[in-house]
Amino acid sequence: MKIAIIGSGPSGFYTAEALTKRAPDSEIDIIERLPTPYGLIRGGVAPDHQTTKRVARSFERTALKPQVRYYGNVEVGRDLSVAELRAMYDAVVLAIGAPFDRELGIPGEDKAGVYGAAAFVGWYNGHPDFRDLSPRLDGANVVVIGNGNVAIDIARVLVKTPYEMATTDLVDYAAATIDAAPVTDVYMLGRRGPVEAKFTNVELREMGRLEDCAAVVDPGQLPDTVTGDFSDRDRRVRERNLKTLRELAAADINAKRKRVHFAFYGRPVEVFGEGRVEGLRIERTTVKDGRSVGTGVFWDLKCCAVIAAIGYRGERLDGVPFDEKQGVAVNQDGRIDEGLYAVGWIRRGPVGVIGTNKPDGDLVAAQIVTADPTSQKRGRIELERVLRERDRRLVSFADWQRIARLEIERAPEKAPRCKFGTVDEMLTALDQERRKAS
Ligand code: NAP
C-alpha cells in the first residue's frame, strides 16, 4: 500500500510507527511543511522540558525504517492539494494538529501586545512562522489567560533566570528579549477556580522551585476539599493540586525578585489601551455547576502584554469537511472518507499529552490495512515527479539530520542545540554543508 501522512508531529509519527507494524510491506511517506520534523515536540514543548522531547528519538527510529520516507519543506494546500495526494496514495492521513489560536472574543483583542499561545510559544521555540513576533514585554506586568499546561509553561519561561534557561533550547533572540524585559509579575488568569484548573501537578510543583520567582496564591481562594462530580482519578489529581497550591500559598513571596500570581475566578472582558495594550478589564466570577459565572464585579489590571493560552483550532484544508465550531476535521473514529483519515488534534481537538496520540495512530492504521490491496496507486514516484515539476526544494530526513547536527554544533556550552530561526537559514546551512562536502 501507498500511504501519505501529512504532518510529522507526534500523531503523524505514531501513525507511521503503527503502519510499519501492521503493514510492513507498505510505503509510508511523511510530508511536512517545515524542513524540520516533530511538530510540537520541537515547536510546542517548553524549551526547559528537554526530557519530554526525548520521544523524538523513537520517532527518528521510525523515520529511518526502510518503508518510511520524509518529505520536508512541502506544504499541502500550497505545493499540492489533498485531492492530488488522494489520487496518488491508497490512504492519506491528516496529522496536521491545531496550529491556530482560539480567539478570546472580547473587545480590544486585536490591539498590539495581545498574543495567542501558538504564536508566543512558537516565537520562543524557534518556529519560523513566529520569528518576527517581537512581543512587547516592556512593562512590569504580563497577563497569561488560561489555567492549562500551556499557560503555566509560558508563565515559567517568562520568569526563569538565564542560569535556569542555560541548559534549554530557548532560542537566542527570545532569551535576549526575555532577559532584557522589565517584567517582574506574571498573572495567570483562570476563569474558574483552583479545583477546575487544568494544569497537571508536576507543572504546578515546578512553580515552587524557581530560582528567582515566587508563586503568589491567595489562600482565601483555596477550598478545603474537592467537591464536584469527578472520577476517582480526576479527584486525586485535583487534591494533589490543592495540596501544592496550599504549600505555595505558605511560602515567603518576598524572598524572590519576580512573581507568578495564580489569579483564579476572573474572566477577561476587555483589553484596553490607546492603540496598544495598557491593561485588561476582568470580571470576578464564581463557579456554579462547574461553569464560570460572572458576578458583575470588575477590576482593571495594568499590563504591557496579554497572552491568551485558551486552546487551539485546526486548519481547514480544501477537500476536507471541517467542523468550524470544534475546529476539527469531520470524522468518525478517524475516518473522514474512503482513503482519507485524521489523527491527533485535527481529529479530536487540542487536548491530551504526546502519548495520547499513540492509540490514535493505531486506530487509523488498523482501518487503513483493511483497504483494497489491489490498487495501482503510484505513491512516492508520482509525488516526487509532481514536486520536481513544481520546482519544490525537498528536505530529506538525511538533510534534517544535517540541520540537527549543525544546531548541536553551534549551541552554547550546556545548551542542547541552537535552533535556526528561519527556513532560509536552514536551507543556506544545508547548501554550505554541501559545498564543503564537494
Ligand atoms: P487546556 O488544558 O484546555 O487549558 C485551556 C485553559 O484556557 C483552561 O483553563 C480554560 O478554562 C481556559 N479558557 C478557555 N477559553 C477561555 C476564555 N474564553 N477565557 C478565559 N479562559 C479560557 O489547553 P492548553 O493549556 O492549551 O493545553 C492543550 C493540551 O496540551 C492539554 O491537554 C495540555 O495538558 C497539553 N499540554 C501538556 C503539557 C505537559 O504535559 N507538560 C504542556 C503543554 C500542553 P476552562 O477550564 O474554564 O475552560
Tab-separated table of C-alpha atoms and ligand atoms in Angstrom:
chain	number	residue	atom	x	y	z
A	1	MET	CA	0.000	0.000	0.000
A	2	LYS	CA	0.999	3.563	-0.595
A	3	ILE	CA	0.239	5.819	2.353
A	4	ALA	CA	0.848	9.553	2.821
A	5	ILE	CA	0.849	11.144	6.258
A	6	ILE	CA	0.561	14.929	6.268
A	7	GLY	CA	2.381	16.322	9.287
A	8	SER	CA	5.369	14.991	11.218
A	9	GLY	CA	4.355	15.746	14.794
A	10	PRO	CA	3.604	13.045	17.373
A	11	SER	CA	0.299	11.985	15.787
A	12	GLY	CA	1.952	11.609	12.362
A	13	PHE	CA	4.877	9.634	13.705
A	14	TYR	CA	2.784	7.359	15.930
A	15	THR	CA	0.652	6.576	12.871
A	16	ALA	CA	3.741	5.840	10.770
A	17	GLU	CA	5.071	3.564	13.501
A	18	ALA	CA	1.763	1.688	13.784
A	19	LEU	CA	1.673	1.263	9.997
A	20	THR	CA	5.213	-0.160	9.837
A	21	LYS	CA	3.981	-2.869	12.209
A	22	ARG	CA	0.546	-3.544	10.753
A	23	ALA	CA	1.516	-3.174	7.092
A	24	PRO	CA	5.265	-3.826	6.918
A	25	ASP	CA	5.271	-4.010	3.107
A	26	SER	CA	3.707	-0.593	2.601
A	27	GLU	CA	5.367	2.648	1.543
A	28	ILE	CA	4.808	5.348	4.131
A	29	ASP	CA	5.589	8.926	3.160
A	30	ILE	CA	5.576	11.690	5.740
A	31	ILE	CA	5.016	15.126	4.241
A	32	GLU	CA	5.975	18.123	6.378
A	33	ARG	CA	5.553	21.847	5.740
A	34	LEU	CA	8.789	22.808	7.546
A	35	PRO	CA	12.234	21.393	6.851
A	36	THR	CA	12.254	20.232	10.496
A	37	PRO	CA	10.178	17.313	11.789
A	38	TYR	CA	8.415	16.538	15.101
A	39	GLY	CA	5.783	19.307	15.255
A	40	LEU	CA	5.037	20.328	18.829
A	41	ILE	CA	7.975	18.301	20.188
A	42	ARG	CA	10.227	20.932	18.636
A	43	GLY	CA	7.861	23.905	18.445
A	44	GLY	CA	5.490	23.452	21.385
A	45	VAL	CA	7.006	21.523	24.305
A	46	ALA	CA	8.676	24.046	26.610
A	47	PRO	CA	12.411	24.524	25.999
A	48	ASP	CA	13.150	23.672	29.656
A	49	HIS	CA	11.332	20.328	29.358
A	50	GLN	CA	14.082	18.533	27.458
A	51	THR	CA	13.240	15.088	28.839
A	52	THR	CA	9.769	15.331	27.249
A	53	LYS	CA	11.467	15.933	23.901
A	54	ARG	CA	13.349	12.614	24.123
A	55	VAL	CA	10.426	10.846	22.467
A	56	ALA	CA	11.823	12.297	19.217
A	57	ARG	CA	14.483	9.568	19.369
A	58	SER	CA	11.871	6.889	18.831
A	59	PHE	CA	10.319	8.963	16.022
A	60	GLU	CA	13.764	9.118	14.435
A	61	ARG	CA	13.998	5.325	14.531
A	62	THR	CA	10.645	5.185	12.724
A	63	ALA	CA	11.797	7.702	10.106
A	64	LEU	CA	14.883	5.573	9.411
A	65	LYS	CA	12.880	2.407	8.715
A	66	PRO	CA	13.160	1.310	5.083
A	67	GLN	CA	9.430	1.737	4.365
A	68	VAL	CA	9.336	5.317	5.615
A	69	ARG	CA	10.379	8.418	3.681
A	70	TYR	CA	10.339	12.027	4.869
A	71	TYR	CA	9.481	14.914	2.543
A	72	GLY	CA	10.212	18.141	4.392
A	73	ASN	CA	9.570	21.690	3.147
A	74	VAL	CA	6.416	20.618	1.280
A	75	GLU	CA	3.173	22.357	2.154
A	76	VAL	CA	-0.096	20.627	1.383
A	77	GLY	CA	-2.537	23.328	0.322
A	78	ARG	CA	0.243	25.342	-1.356
A	79	ASP	CA	2.568	22.911	-3.172
A	80	LEU	CA	-0.070	20.295	-3.798
A	81	SER	CA	-3.629	19.584	-2.750
A	82	VAL	CA	-5.294	16.911	-0.658
A	83	ALA	CA	-7.184	15.818	-3.797
A	84	GLU	CA	-3.905	15.316	-5.674
A	85	LEU	CA	-2.498	13.279	-2.812
A	86	ARG	CA	-5.630	11.132	-2.697
A	87	ALA	CA	-5.137	10.369	-6.381
A	88	MET	CA	-1.536	9.268	-5.697
A	89	TYR	CA	-1.985	7.275	-2.485
A	90	ASP	CA	-4.241	4.477	-1.187
A	91	ALA	CA	-4.597	6.337	2.092
A	92	VAL	CA	-3.938	9.913	3.140
A	93	VAL	CA	-3.734	10.669	6.857
A	94	LEU	CA	-4.090	14.218	8.145
A	95	ALA	CA	-1.837	14.714	11.153
A	96	ILE	CA	-1.737	18.485	10.947
A	97	GLY	CA	-2.534	19.330	14.555
A	98	ALA	CA	-4.304	22.502	15.612
A	99	PRO	CA	-1.967	25.334	14.640
A	100	PHE	CA	-4.187	28.365	15.221
A	101	ASP	CA	-5.065	30.197	18.418
A	102	ARG	CA	-8.673	30.280	19.556
A	103	GLU	CA	-9.976	33.796	19.841
A	104	LEU	CA	-10.908	35.395	23.152
A	105	GLY	CA	-13.942	37.076	21.623
A	106	ILE	CA	-13.583	40.251	23.721
A	107	PRO	CA	-13.186	43.901	22.684
A	108	GLY	CA	-9.598	45.044	22.212
A	109	GLU	CA	-8.100	41.642	21.466
A	110	ASP	CA	-6.728	42.969	18.182
A	111	LYS	CA	-4.549	45.537	19.983
A	112	ALA	CA	-0.770	45.407	19.688
A	113	GLY	CA	0.548	43.428	22.620
A	114	VAL	CA	-2.109	40.676	22.585
A	115	TYR	CA	-0.687	37.304	21.551
A	116	GLY	CA	-2.062	33.823	21.238
A	117	ALA	CA	-0.143	30.960	22.804
A	118	ALA	CA	0.555	29.326	19.415
A	119	ALA	CA	2.347	32.493	18.319
A	120	PHE	CA	4.091	33.197	21.626
A	121	VAL	CA	5.246	29.626	22.259
A	122	GLY	CA	6.227	29.343	18.577
A	123	TRP	CA	8.300	32.527	18.972
A	124	TYR	CA	10.347	31.315	21.932
A	125	ASN	CA	10.647	27.828	20.462
A	126	GLY	CA	12.079	28.996	17.124
A	127	HIS	CA	9.099	28.227	14.881
A	128	PRO	CA	9.904	30.082	11.625
A	129	ASP	CA	6.333	31.451	11.345
A	130	PHE	CA	6.811	33.487	14.529
A	131	ARG	CA	10.446	34.554	14.240
A	132	ASP	CA	9.408	38.205	13.855
A	133	LEU	CA	6.731	38.371	16.556
A	134	SER	CA	8.777	40.872	18.659
A	135	PRO	CA	6.462	40.671	21.672
A	136	ARG	CA	6.052	43.862	23.673
A	137	LEU	CA	7.479	42.864	27.017
A	138	ASP	CA	8.220	46.430	28.051
A	139	GLY	CA	6.393	46.730	31.384
A	140	ALA	CA	6.334	45.115	34.801
A	141	ASN	CA	3.118	43.101	34.370
A	142	VAL	CA	2.139	40.440	31.829
A	143	VAL	CA	-1.194	38.589	31.905
A	144	VAL	CA	-1.408	34.999	30.702
A	145	ILE	CA	-5.042	33.955	30.226
A	146	GLY	CA	-5.833	30.300	30.893
A	147	ASN	CA	-5.143	27.712	33.565
A	148	GLY	CA	-3.823	24.891	31.411
A	149	ASN	CA	-0.328	23.487	30.963
A	150	VAL	CA	0.378	25.864	28.090
A	151	ALA	CA	-0.378	28.884	30.310
A	152	ILE	CA	1.899	27.569	33.049
A	153	ASP	CA	4.689	26.843	30.504
A	154	ILE	CA	4.528	30.436	29.246
A	155	ALA	CA	4.490	31.923	32.742
A	156	ARG	CA	7.501	29.821	33.755
A	157	VAL	CA	9.564	30.651	30.654
A	158	LEU	CA	8.909	34.366	31.282
A	159	VAL	CA	10.255	34.292	34.835
A	160	LYS	CA	13.106	31.792	34.811
A	161	THR	CA	16.610	33.214	35.079
A	162	PRO	CA	19.242	32.990	32.310
A	163	TYR	CA	21.065	30.499	34.533
A	164	GLU	CA	17.960	28.260	34.697
A	165	MET	CA	17.474	28.551	30.931
A	166	ALA	CA	21.129	27.903	30.015
A	167	THR	CA	20.543	24.154	29.700
A	168	THR	CA	17.498	24.595	27.440
A	169	ASP	CA	16.979	25.281	23.737
A	170	LEU	CA	15.178	28.585	24.251
A	171	VAL	CA	16.119	30.434	21.041
A	172	ASP	CA	18.746	33.149	21.392
A	173	TYR	CA	16.569	36.070	20.240
A	174	ALA	CA	13.790	35.135	22.710
A	175	ALA	CA	16.300	34.664	25.541
A	176	ALA	CA	17.724	38.139	24.835
A	177	THR	CA	14.245	39.750	24.787
A	178	ILE	CA	13.086	38.000	27.962
A	179	ASP	CA	16.327	38.731	29.841
A	180	ALA	CA	16.188	42.416	28.912
A	181	ALA	CA	12.475	42.774	29.721
A	182	PRO	CA	11.470	44.640	32.890
A	183	VAL	CA	8.738	42.045	33.595
A	184	THR	CA	8.524	41.189	37.300
A	185	ASP	CA	4.926	39.976	37.671
A	186	VAL	CA	3.077	37.426	35.559
A	187	TYR	CA	-0.637	36.977	36.292
A	188	MET	CA	-2.125	33.623	35.295
A	189	LEU	CA	-5.806	34.308	34.971
A	190	GLY	CA	-8.276	31.446	35.447
A	191	ARG	CA	-11.960	31.999	34.747
A	192	ARG	CA	-12.748	29.189	37.188
A	193	GLY	CA	-11.159	28.086	40.466
A	194	PRO	CA	-8.171	26.039	41.616
A	195	VAL	CA	-10.195	22.802	41.566
A	196	GLU	CA	-11.168	23.316	37.911
A	197	ALA	CA	-7.672	24.385	36.765
A	198	LYS	CA	-6.286	22.091	34.068
A	199	PHE	CA	-2.564	22.183	34.777
A	200	THR	CA	-1.023	18.934	35.924
A	201	ASN	CA	0.681	18.555	39.283
A	202	VAL	CA	4.268	18.165	38.045
A	203	GLU	CA	3.999	21.524	36.250
A	204	LEU	CA	2.391	23.160	39.279
A	205	ARG	CA	5.077	21.951	41.672
A	206	GLU	CA	7.785	23.385	39.409
A	207	MET	CA	6.440	26.841	40.277
A	208	GLY	CA	7.617	26.395	43.858
A	209	ARG	CA	11.194	25.628	42.831
A	210	LEU	CA	12.100	28.633	40.700
A	211	GLU	CA	15.393	30.389	41.319
A	212	ASP	CA	14.186	33.981	41.416
A	213	CYS	CA	10.393	33.802	41.242
A	214	ALA	CA	7.772	33.183	43.928
A	215	ALA	CA	4.291	31.825	43.318
A	216	VAL	CA	1.585	34.042	44.761
A	217	VAL	CA	-1.539	32.159	45.800
A	218	ASP	CA	-4.403	33.670	47.775
A	219	PRO	CA	-5.218	31.064	50.479
A	220	GLY	CA	-8.737	32.519	50.597
A	221	GLN	CA	-9.327	31.124	47.077
A	222	LEU	CA	-8.450	27.554	48.092
A	223	PRO	CA	-11.354	25.344	49.179
A	224	ASP	CA	-10.828	22.828	51.989
A	225	THR	CA	-11.861	19.851	49.889
A	226	VAL	CA	-12.548	18.924	46.273
A	227	THR	CA	-16.292	18.870	45.703
A	228	GLY	CA	-17.986	18.114	42.401
A	229	ASP	CA	-18.646	15.261	40.055
A	230	PHE	CA	-15.166	13.874	39.274
A	231	SER	CA	-13.819	10.414	38.540
A	232	ASP	CA	-11.553	8.966	41.266
A	233	ARG	CA	-8.516	9.709	39.149
A	234	ASP	CA	-9.546	13.311	38.432
A	235	ARG	CA	-10.346	13.859	42.097
A	236	ARG	CA	-6.871	12.635	43.115
A	237	VAL	CA	-5.218	14.986	40.580
A	238	ARG	CA	-7.229	17.926	41.912
A	239	GLU	CA	-6.492	17.052	45.535
A	240	ARG	CA	-2.788	16.952	44.720
A	241	ASN	CA	-3.055	20.361	43.018
A	242	LEU	CA	-4.860	21.835	46.032
A	243	LYS	CA	-2.166	20.487	48.345
A	244	THR	CA	0.550	22.023	46.150
A	245	LEU	CA	-1.297	25.339	45.972
A	246	ARG	CA	-1.564	25.373	49.784
A	247	GLU	CA	2.202	24.831	50.026
A	248	LEU	CA	2.801	27.623	47.515
A	249	ALA	CA	0.447	29.939	49.446
A	250	ALA	CA	2.518	29.400	52.606
A	251	ALA	CA	5.868	30.285	51.001
A	252	ASP	CA	7.655	33.622	51.518
A	253	ILE	CA	6.909	35.729	48.438
A	254	ASN	CA	9.401	38.457	49.370
A	255	ALA	CA	12.401	36.184	49.043
A	256	LYS	CA	12.403	36.442	45.227
A	257	ARG	CA	12.580	39.262	42.680
A	258	LYS	CA	9.731	38.028	40.433
A	259	ARG	CA	6.267	36.620	40.998
A	260	VAL	CA	3.729	34.441	39.188
A	261	HIS	CA	0.261	35.223	40.542
A	262	PHE	CA	-2.384	32.493	40.417
A	263	ALA	CA	-5.414	34.705	39.786
A	264	PHE	CA	-8.441	32.420	39.973
A	265	TYR	CA	-12.082	33.389	39.477
A	266	GLY	CA	-11.533	36.133	36.928
A	267	ARG	CA	-12.623	36.261	33.309
A	268	PRO	CA	-11.263	38.712	30.759
A	269	VAL	CA	-13.873	41.136	29.429
A	270	GLU	CA	-11.882	43.810	27.584
A	271	VAL	CA	-8.338	44.664	26.588
A	272	PHE	CA	-7.915	48.405	26.988
A	273	GLY	CA	-5.271	50.895	25.912
A	274	GLU	CA	-4.597	53.652	23.405
A	275	GLY	CA	-3.566	51.747	20.278
A	276	ARG	CA	-1.756	49.081	22.294
A	277	VAL	CA	-2.373	47.014	25.413
A	278	GLU	CA	-2.328	49.026	28.597
A	279	GLY	CA	-4.389	46.664	30.684
A	280	LEU	CA	-7.082	44.042	30.987
A	281	ARG	CA	-10.563	44.504	32.452
A	282	ILE	CA	-11.560	41.433	34.408
A	283	GLU	CA	-14.853	40.283	35.872
A	284	ARG	CA	-14.892	38.405	39.151
A	285	THR	CA	-16.568	35.002	38.711
A	286	THR	CA	-17.923	32.182	40.785
A	287	VAL	CA	-18.311	28.565	39.735
A	288	LYS	CA	-21.847	27.162	39.511
A	289	ASP	CA	-22.388	23.555	38.386
A	290	GLY	CA	-18.825	23.560	37.107
A	291	ARG	CA	-19.352	26.670	34.975
A	292	SER	CA	-17.831	30.116	35.284
A	293	VAL	CA	-20.480	32.720	36.101
A	294	GLY	CA	-19.879	36.494	36.186
A	295	THR	CA	-20.658	38.392	39.401
A	296	GLY	CA	-20.885	41.896	37.895
A	297	VAL	CA	-17.811	42.983	39.857
A	298	PHE	CA	-14.991	44.270	37.633
A	299	TRP	CA	-11.399	45.348	38.129
A	300	ASP	CA	-8.579	46.558	35.902
A	301	LEU	CA	-5.126	45.035	35.784
A	302	LYS	CA	-2.447	47.168	34.120
A	303	CYS	CA	-0.113	45.186	31.894
A	304	CYS	CA	2.116	45.537	28.829
A	305	ALA	CA	1.088	42.279	27.185
A	306	VAL	CA	-1.755	39.761	27.235
A	307	ILE	CA	-1.036	36.187	26.165
A	308	ALA	CA	-4.109	34.022	25.602
A	309	ALA	CA	-3.394	30.351	26.302
A	310	ILE	CA	-7.008	29.260	25.906
A	311	GLY	CA	-6.682	26.430	23.409
A	312	TYR	CA	-6.154	25.955	19.681
A	313	ARG	CA	-8.049	25.406	16.433
A	314	GLY	CA	-7.370	23.157	13.489
A	315	GLU	CA	-6.814	24.316	9.910
A	316	ARG	CA	-9.375	23.917	7.158
A	317	LEU	CA	-7.894	22.239	4.083
A	318	ASP	CA	-9.590	22.206	0.680
A	319	GLY	CA	-11.385	18.929	0.137
A	320	VAL	CA	-11.684	18.100	3.847
A	321	PRO	CA	-15.037	18.559	5.631
A	322	PHE	CA	-14.415	20.812	8.611
A	323	ASP	CA	-16.328	21.383	11.835
A	324	GLU	CA	-15.918	25.152	12.373
A	325	LYS	CA	-17.257	25.055	15.911
A	326	GLN	CA	-14.876	22.373	17.183
A	327	GLY	CA	-12.039	23.340	14.833
A	328	VAL	CA	-11.514	19.713	13.724
A	329	ALA	CA	-11.913	17.627	10.545
A	330	VAL	CA	-15.311	15.900	10.492
A	331	ASN	CA	-14.514	12.230	11.085
A	332	GLN	CA	-15.816	9.012	12.549
A	333	ASP	CA	-13.137	7.278	14.641
A	334	GLY	CA	-10.509	8.902	12.468
A	335	ARG	CA	-12.147	8.092	9.116
A	336	ILE	CA	-13.131	11.150	7.078
A	337	ASP	CA	-13.904	9.481	3.756
A	338	GLU	CA	-12.698	6.494	1.777
A	339	GLY	CA	-8.901	6.613	1.890
A	340	LEU	CA	-8.845	9.822	3.965
A	341	TYR	CA	-8.180	9.825	7.709
A	342	ALA	CA	-7.361	12.149	10.600
A	343	VAL	CA	-5.278	11.600	13.728
A	344	GLY	CA	-4.268	13.699	16.728
A	345	TRP	CA	-5.563	17.197	17.380
A	346	ILE	CA	-7.117	17.653	13.907
A	347	ARG	CA	-9.201	14.540	14.707
A	348	ARG	CA	-10.199	15.134	18.336
A	349	GLY	CA	-9.293	18.703	19.241
A	350	PRO	CA	-6.385	20.183	21.194
A	351	VAL	CA	-6.363	18.048	24.333
A	352	GLY	CA	-4.070	15.415	25.702
A	353	VAL	CA	-0.350	14.825	26.051
A	354	ILE	CA	2.082	13.445	23.471
A	355	GLY	CA	1.321	9.811	24.321
A	356	THR	CA	-2.418	10.358	23.791
A	357	ASN	CA	-1.649	10.290	20.071
A	358	LYS	CA	-0.387	6.709	20.142
A	359	PRO	CA	-3.798	4.981	20.259
A	360	ASP	CA	-4.990	7.457	17.616
A	361	GLY	CA	-2.312	6.276	15.229
A	362	ASP	CA	-3.139	2.657	15.899
A	363	LEU	CA	-6.878	3.205	15.436
A	364	VAL	CA	-6.362	4.646	11.976
A	365	ALA	CA	-3.600	2.219	10.960
A	366	ALA	CA	-5.971	-0.676	11.756
A	367	GLN	CA	-8.574	0.790	9.372
A	368	ILE	CA	-6.070	1.532	6.599
A	369	VAL	CA	-4.799	-2.037	6.400
A	370	THR	CA	-8.273	-3.334	5.601
A	371	ALA	CA	-8.391	-1.287	2.350
A	372	ASP	CA	-8.359	-2.801	-1.166
A	373	PRO	CA	-4.941	-4.449	-1.664
A	374	THR	CA	-5.211	-4.497	-5.493
A	375	SER	CA	-4.982	-0.753	-6.011
A	376	GLN	CA	-2.495	0.591	-8.530
A	377	LYS	CA	-1.708	3.967	-6.970
A	378	ARG	CA	1.813	5.205	-7.711
A	379	GLY	CA	2.615	6.827	-4.360
A	380	ARG	CA	6.008	8.443	-3.900
A	381	ILE	CA	7.126	8.073	-7.548
A	382	GLU	CA	4.251	10.347	-8.522
A	383	LEU	CA	4.763	12.664	-5.537
A	384	GLU	CA	8.401	13.215	-6.437
A	385	ARG	CA	7.541	13.763	-10.106
A	386	VAL	CA	4.940	16.420	-9.283
A	387	LEU	CA	7.183	18.215	-6.785
A	388	ARG	CA	10.072	18.207	-9.289
A	389	GLU	CA	7.768	19.621	-11.915
A	390	ARG	CA	6.739	22.377	-9.449
A	391	ASP	CA	10.360	23.101	-8.677
A	392	ARG	CA	9.908	22.446	-4.982
A	393	ARG	CA	13.067	22.108	-2.926
A	394	LEU	CA	12.709	18.959	-0.842
A	395	VAL	CA	14.351	18.417	2.524
A	396	SER	CA	15.041	14.736	3.152
A	397	PHE	CA	15.426	13.098	6.535
A	398	ALA	CA	19.205	12.999	5.973
A	399	ASP	CA	19.065	16.772	5.347
A	400	TRP	CA	17.157	17.227	8.604
A	401	GLN	CA	19.799	15.180	10.417
A	402	ARG	CA	22.427	17.576	8.998
A	403	ILE	CA	20.429	20.563	10.258
A	404	ALA	CA	20.104	18.900	13.664
A	405	ARG	CA	23.853	18.232	13.814
A	406	LEU	CA	24.663	21.849	12.920
A	407	GLU	CA	22.256	23.092	15.581
A	408	ILE	CA	24.034	20.942	18.156
A	409	GLU	CA	27.499	22.018	16.998
A	410	ARG	CA	26.715	25.729	17.218
A	411	ALA	CA	24.968	25.505	20.618
A	412	PRO	CA	26.491	27.377	23.551
A	413	GLU	CA	28.033	25.287	26.291
A	414	LYS	CA	25.357	23.390	28.303
A	415	ALA	CA	22.562	24.068	25.742
A	416	PRO	CA	21.277	21.059	23.780
A	417	ARG	CA	21.057	22.990	20.487
A	418	CYS	CA	20.865	26.455	18.971
A	419	LYS	CA	17.926	26.396	16.558
A	420	PHE	CA	17.928	28.069	13.161
A	421	GLY	CA	15.184	30.700	13.253
A	422	THR	CA	14.069	30.715	9.609
A	423	VAL	CA	13.628	28.252	6.765
A	424	ASP	CA	16.122	30.287	4.689
A	425	GLU	CA	18.783	29.906	7.378
A	426	MET	CA	18.220	26.142	7.389
A	427	LEU	CA	18.430	25.821	3.600
A	428	THR	CA	21.509	28.065	3.428
A	429	ALA	CA	23.207	25.974	6.112
A	430	LEU	CA	22.447	22.837	4.067
A	431	ASP	CA	23.907	24.486	0.931
A	432	GLN	CA	27.080	25.394	2.810
A	433	GLU	CA	27.409	21.821	4.075
A	434	ARG	CA	27.032	20.502	0.535
A	435	ARG	CA	29.667	22.894	-0.795
A	436	LYS	CA	32.055	21.838	1.971
A	437	ALA	CA	31.485	18.172	1.161
A	438	SER	CA	32.075	18.547	-2.609
B	1	NAP	P1	-6.306	23.421	28.214
B	1	NAP	O1	-5.670	22.457	29.138
B	1	NAP	O2	-7.610	23.070	27.616
B	1	NAP	O3	-6.450	24.811	29.012
B	1	NAP	C1	-7.100	25.912	28.442
B	1	NAP	C2	-7.388	26.929	29.533
B	1	NAP	O4	-7.955	28.090	28.910
B	1	NAP	C3	-8.408	26.458	30.566
B	1	NAP	O5	-8.018	26.921	31.839
B	1	NAP	C4	-9.695	27.143	30.093
B	1	NAP	O6	-10.612	27.390	31.122
B	1	NAP	C5	-9.140	28.453	29.605
B	1	NAP	N1	-10.029	29.139	28.673
B	1	NAP	C6	-10.582	28.667	27.534
B	1	NAP	N2	-11.326	29.617	26.941
B	1	NAP	C7	-11.235	30.715	27.716
B	1	NAP	C8	-11.762	32.025	27.637
B	1	NAP	N3	-12.544	32.388	26.606
B	1	NAP	N4	-11.466	32.910	28.623
B	1	NAP	C9	-10.682	32.554	29.651
B	1	NAP	N5	-10.140	31.330	29.796
B	1	NAP	C10	-10.410	30.417	28.825
B	1	NAP	O7	-5.373	23.766	26.969
B	1	NAP	P2	-3.820	24.075	26.814
B	1	NAP	O8	-3.213	24.626	28.032
B	1	NAP	O9	-3.752	24.823	25.534
B	1	NAP	O10	-3.186	22.633	26.569
B	1	NAP	C11	-3.597	21.806	25.467
B	1	NAP	C12	-3.274	20.357	25.796
B	1	NAP	O11	-1.872	20.158	25.751
B	1	NAP	C13	-3.742	19.965	27.178
B	1	NAP	O12	-4.280	18.670	27.159
B	1	NAP	C14	-2.461	20.021	27.979
B	1	NAP	O13	-2.461	19.199	29.119
B	1	NAP	C15	-1.446	19.578	26.958
B	1	NAP	N6	-0.118	20.078	27.359
B	1	NAP	C16	0.600	19.309	28.202
B	1	NAP	C17	1.811	19.776	28.659
B	1	NAP	C18	2.583	18.931	29.640
B	1	NAP	O14	2.248	17.766	29.819
B	1	NAP	N7	3.587	19.483	30.286
B	1	NAP	C19	2.311	21.006	28.266
B	1	NAP	C20	1.546	21.765	27.383
B	1	NAP	C21	0.328	21.285	26.944
B	1	NAP	P3	-11.847	26.367	31.375
B	1	NAP	O15	-11.252	25.176	32.019
B	1	NAP	O16	-12.757	27.155	32.268
B	1	NAP	O17	-12.433	26.066	30.018
